[in-house]
């Protein structure tokens, strides 16, 4: 792949944001904060979001578009396009904007199907632009420390890995039962919309994709068969709401008085931070629905078993039924093992029997433990310096890790072992 036509430049890297939703706004903020990026254009159909974004960055009217097609109809006006539209609206803008010479920061998942994801990867290659998929877990200090331990051979030859994604009971209810990623026909299967991060992260740490995969899982709890007696269609009308772990009233009213929860998940529910606005949203909107009475079909638990060419084996578990925590990983090697909880890495050496504890994580916990900022910094450095190696991945590598997701999902649905 050749990137030489994009020589580095010392000026700020200019950015057009496609989709000024939760993610688009966050990446824009981080790009400006880094000092290397300048947000100069936006494409957003929602008038309130569009005008708030325009004001926040003091944009000319000519740099504000009602959708990505209008942006793509104009001559290129920025170095980078951040594509932060919803999952099924990634491929078309990515292909068109890469073709216009925009470097891409593309939200995950790349696309719902392999054919569309491949179209994006091919367009990026053909245009010779830099393309990064927002696999933010690659860009945390924790991941860097863990990768360094493995690359140094601290545990000898890796034999087996266990990786757990504890989604969290209320996070599952918010995003995958009531929210945007609840229905596979509207977004995609949960292994793609959520856990593509994990399968990409494992590919990064373990040096590539597995050769075969098996998978099991399903929707164990969030369906009408588990609806308690006396429950109503909405939490505001429900006689058993106060005893339900998934009460929307409890979850979203608590967000009003909590600065962190007011940043997320509250803005998905209502644009206004007040009890009145929350109660109105719960009365009328999707987030007030009973978790046993939604149009959700994505899994609430799934396991994937993987075999690698080297003989290494790995398992991945995603479950809703936990507190919302950092991922946990245990890596077992011939000379030692590592137990990681997303912040601390406990490294046991079999020769000495001793365990060293490394504090490898961010202390703030913000933005995927610093992964969001790390990704934005890497992308701006890659574009600003004309050096794609500043990113830890390529579009082609992201396509490869997405292919593991589709293979595992096929394995789950067909009850077979799928060879990649
Ligand atoms: N990397 C991560 O860890 C991470 C975390 C959360 C979400 N995501 C992904 O980020 C993406 C965006 O998620 P979000 O929560 O910000 O969603 P969102 O719904 O808040 O934002 C999407 C925005 O796109 C806008 N949009 C719709 N059609 C458009 C068009 N034609 N042109 C331009 N904009 C258009 C919408 O109006 C909306 O404002 C999704 O693909 C999601 O899966 C990634």
Short mmCIF file of N, CA, C and O and ligand atoms in Angstrom, two decimals, residues 17-25 27 43-46 49 66-69 83-90 107-109 134-136 180-181 193 197 368 372, ligand 1:
data_model
loop_
_atom_site.label_atom_id
_atom_site.label_comp_id
_atom_site.label_asym_id
_atom_site.label_seq_id
_atom_site.Cartn_x
_atom_site.Cartn_y
_atom_site.Cartn_z
N UNK A 17 -16.90 16.36 10.10
CA UNK A 17 -17.58 15.34 10.90
C UNK A 17 -18.87 14.95 10.19
O UNK A 17 -19.71 15.81 9.89
N UNK A 18 -19.02 13.66 9.92
CA UNK A 18 -20.23 13.14 9.28
C UNK A 18 -21.03 12.42 10.36
O UNK A 18 -20.65 11.33 10.80
N UNK A 19 -22.10 13.06 10.82
CA UNK A 19 -22.90 12.52 11.94
C UNK A 19 -22.45 13.15 13.24
O UNK A 19 -21.50 12.68 13.88
N UNK A 20 -23.14 14.26 13.63
CA UNK A 20 -22.76 14.95 14.87
C UNK A 20 -23.59 14.38 16.03
O UNK A 20 -24.25 15.12 16.77
N UNK A 21 -23.55 13.07 16.17
CA UNK A 21 -24.22 12.41 17.30
C UNK A 21 -23.24 12.27 18.45
O UNK A 21 -22.27 13.04 18.57
N UNK A 22 -23.47 11.27 19.30
CA UNK A 22 -22.66 11.13 20.51
C UNK A 22 -21.19 10.92 20.16
O UNK A 22 -20.30 11.57 20.71
N UNK A 23 -20.92 10.03 19.23
CA UNK A 23 -19.52 9.71 18.90
C UNK A 23 -18.87 10.82 18.08
O UNK A 23 -17.72 11.19 18.32
N UNK A 24 -19.59 11.34 17.10
CA UNK A 24 -19.02 12.39 16.27
C UNK A 24 -18.62 13.59 17.11
O UNK A 24 -17.54 14.18 16.92
N UNK A 25 -19.47 13.95 18.06
CA UNK A 25 -19.16 15.11 18.92
C UNK A 25 -17.94 14.83 19.79
O UNK A 25 -17.10 15.70 20.01
N UNK A 27 -15.36 12.72 19.21
CA UNK A 27 -14.10 12.72 18.43
C UNK A 27 -13.72 14.15 18.05
O UNK A 27 -12.54 14.51 18.04
N UNK A 43 -21.65 17.40 8.57
CA UNK A 43 -22.82 16.94 7.83
C UNK A 43 -23.72 16.24 8.84
O UNK A 43 -23.31 15.25 9.45
N UNK A 44 -24.92 16.77 9.04
CA UNK A 44 -25.82 16.23 10.08
C UNK A 44 -27.26 16.64 9.75
O UNK A 44 -27.55 17.83 9.67
N UNK A 45 -28.14 15.66 9.56
CA UNK A 45 -29.51 16.00 9.19
C UNK A 45 -30.36 16.58 10.33
O UNK A 45 -31.30 17.32 10.07
N UNK A 46 -30.04 16.25 11.57
CA UNK A 46 -30.85 16.74 12.70
C UNK A 46 -30.56 18.24 12.90
O UNK A 46 -29.43 18.61 13.22
N UNK A 49 -28.95 19.30 16.36
CA UNK A 49 -27.56 18.83 16.49
C UNK A 49 -26.65 19.61 15.54
O UNK A 49 -25.54 19.98 15.89
N UNK A 66 -26.49 19.21 5.26
CA UNK A 66 -27.61 18.50 5.87
C UNK A 66 -27.44 16.99 5.82
O UNK A 66 -28.28 16.26 6.35
N UNK A 67 -26.43 16.53 5.18
CA UNK A 67 -26.17 15.08 5.12
C UNK A 67 -24.88 14.83 4.37
O UNK A 67 -24.33 15.75 3.75
N UNK A 68 -24.40 13.59 4.44
CA UNK A 68 -23.09 13.31 3.84
C UNK A 68 -23.11 13.45 2.32
O UNK A 68 -22.08 13.76 1.72
N UNK A 69 -24.28 13.22 1.69
CA UNK A 69 -24.30 13.31 0.21
C UNK A 69 -24.03 14.75 -0.23
O UNK A 69 -23.37 14.98 -1.25
N UNK A 83 -16.43 9.50 10.13
CA UNK A 83 -17.75 8.96 9.79
C UNK A 83 -18.33 8.31 11.04
O UNK A 83 -17.90 7.24 11.46
N UNK A 84 -19.29 9.02 11.64
CA UNK A 84 -19.87 8.57 12.91
C UNK A 84 -21.38 8.47 12.80
O UNK A 84 -22.12 8.80 13.72
N UNK A 85 -21.83 8.03 11.63
CA UNK A 85 -23.25 7.73 11.43
C UNK A 85 -23.54 6.35 12.02
O UNK A 85 -22.62 5.65 12.46
N UNK A 86 -24.80 5.96 11.98
CA UNK A 86 -25.15 4.65 12.54
C UNK A 86 -24.61 3.51 11.66
O UNK A 86 -24.26 3.70 10.50
N UNK A 87 -24.60 2.32 12.26
CA UNK A 87 -23.88 1.17 11.70
C UNK A 87 -24.16 0.88 10.21
O UNK A 87 -23.27 0.51 9.48
N UNK A 88 -25.42 1.04 9.80
CA UNK A 88 -25.76 0.69 8.42
C UNK A 88 -25.55 1.85 7.46
O UNK A 88 -25.92 1.77 6.29
N UNK A 89 -24.99 2.95 7.99
CA UNK A 89 -24.74 4.13 7.15
C UNK A 89 -23.26 4.46 7.11
O UNK A 89 -22.88 5.63 7.16
N UNK A 90 -22.42 3.43 7.10
CA UNK A 90 -20.97 3.67 7.06
C UNK A 90 -20.39 3.51 5.65
O UNK A 90 -19.55 4.30 5.23
N UNK A 107 -16.23 4.87 12.22
CA UNK A 107 -16.73 4.16 13.39
C UNK A 107 -16.89 2.68 13.10
O UNK A 107 -17.12 2.27 11.97
N UNK A 108 -16.74 1.89 14.17
CA UNK A 108 -17.01 0.46 14.05
C UNK A 108 -18.49 0.22 14.25
O UNK A 108 -19.13 1.09 14.86
N UNK A 109 -19.05 -0.88 13.81
CA UNK A 109 -18.44 -1.83 12.89
C UNK A 109 -18.32 -1.20 11.50
O UNK A 109 -19.08 -0.29 11.18
N UNK A 134 -12.51 2.70 14.25
CA UNK A 134 -12.44 3.15 15.66
C UNK A 134 -12.39 1.98 16.64
O UNK A 134 -13.27 1.83 17.50
N UNK A 135 -11.37 1.14 16.49
CA UNK A 135 -11.13 0.08 17.47
C UNK A 135 -10.32 0.68 18.61
O UNK A 135 -9.11 0.47 18.73
N UNK A 136 -11.02 1.43 19.44
CA UNK A 136 -10.35 2.27 20.44
C UNK A 136 -9.58 1.48 21.50
O UNK A 136 -8.64 2.00 22.11
N UNK A 180 -30.30 1.63 20.36
CA UNK A 180 -29.99 1.58 18.92
C UNK A 180 -29.49 0.23 18.41
O UNK A 180 -29.55 -0.02 17.21
N UNK A 181 -28.96 -0.61 19.31
CA UNK A 181 -28.32 -1.85 18.84
C UNK A 181 -29.11 -3.08 19.29
O UNK A 181 -28.55 -4.16 19.46
N UNK A 193 -21.79 -5.51 16.60
CA UNK A 193 -21.97 -4.12 17.03
C UNK A 193 -21.21 -3.82 18.32
O UNK A 193 -20.85 -2.68 18.58
N UNK A 197 -14.99 -5.16 18.76
CA UNK A 197 -13.85 -4.60 19.48
C UNK A 197 -12.98 -5.72 20.05
O UNK A 197 -11.76 -5.68 19.98
N UNK A 368 -13.34 5.29 27.07
CA UNK A 368 -12.72 3.97 26.86
C UNK A 368 -11.31 3.95 27.42
O UNK A 368 -10.36 3.52 26.76
N UNK A 372 -10.22 6.46 23.23
CA UNK A 372 -10.79 7.41 22.25
C UNK A 372 -9.75 8.47 21.90
O UNK A 372 -9.51 8.77 20.72
N1 LIG B 1 -15.94 2.99 18.99
C1 LIG B 1 -16.81 2.76 19.96
O1 LIG B 1 -16.46 2.27 21.01
C2 LIG B 1 -18.26 3.14 19.76
C3 LIG B 1 -19.08 3.39 20.87
C4 LIG B 1 -20.42 3.75 20.63
C5 LIG B 1 -20.90 3.80 19.33
N2 LIG B 1 -20.08 3.49 18.29
C6 LIG B 1 -20.56 3.55 16.89
O2 LIG B 1 -20.56 4.92 16.49
C7 LIG B 1 -21.59 5.14 15.50
C8 LIG B 1 -22.43 6.33 15.94
O3 LIG B 1 -23.01 6.07 17.20
P1 LIG B 1 -23.68 7.26 18.05
O4 LIG B 1 -24.03 6.68 19.36
O5 LIG B 1 -22.86 8.48 17.94
O6 LIG B 1 -25.03 7.45 17.19
P2 LIG B 1 -25.96 8.73 17.08
O7 LIG B 1 -27.27 8.23 16.59
O8 LIG B 1 -25.89 9.55 18.33
O9 LIG B 1 -25.26 9.60 15.93
C9 LIG B 1 -25.38 9.32 14.55
C10 LIG B 1 -25.65 10.64 13.86
O10 LIG B 1 -25.63 10.45 12.44
C11 LIG B 1 -26.58 11.36 11.90
N3 LIG B 1 -26.93 11.01 10.52
C12 LIG B 1 -27.95 10.25 10.07
N4 LIG B 1 -27.98 10.25 8.72
C13 LIG B 1 -26.94 11.02 8.31
C14 LIG B 1 -26.46 11.43 7.02
N5 LIG B 1 -27.08 11.04 5.89
N6 LIG B 1 -25.38 12.24 6.96
C15 LIG B 1 -24.77 12.66 8.09
N7 LIG B 1 -25.19 12.31 9.35
C16 LIG B 1 -26.26 11.49 9.45
C17 LIG B 1 -27.74 11.24 12.87
O11 LIG B 1 -28.68 12.30 12.73
C18 LIG B 1 -27.02 11.23 14.21
O12 LIG B 1 -26.89 12.53 14.76
C19 LIG B 1 -22.34 3.82 15.39
O13 LIG B 1 -21.89 3.11 14.27
C20 LIG B 1 -21.97 3.08 16.67
O14 LIG B 1 -22.03 1.67 16.56
C21 LIG B 1 -18.78 3.18 18.50
#
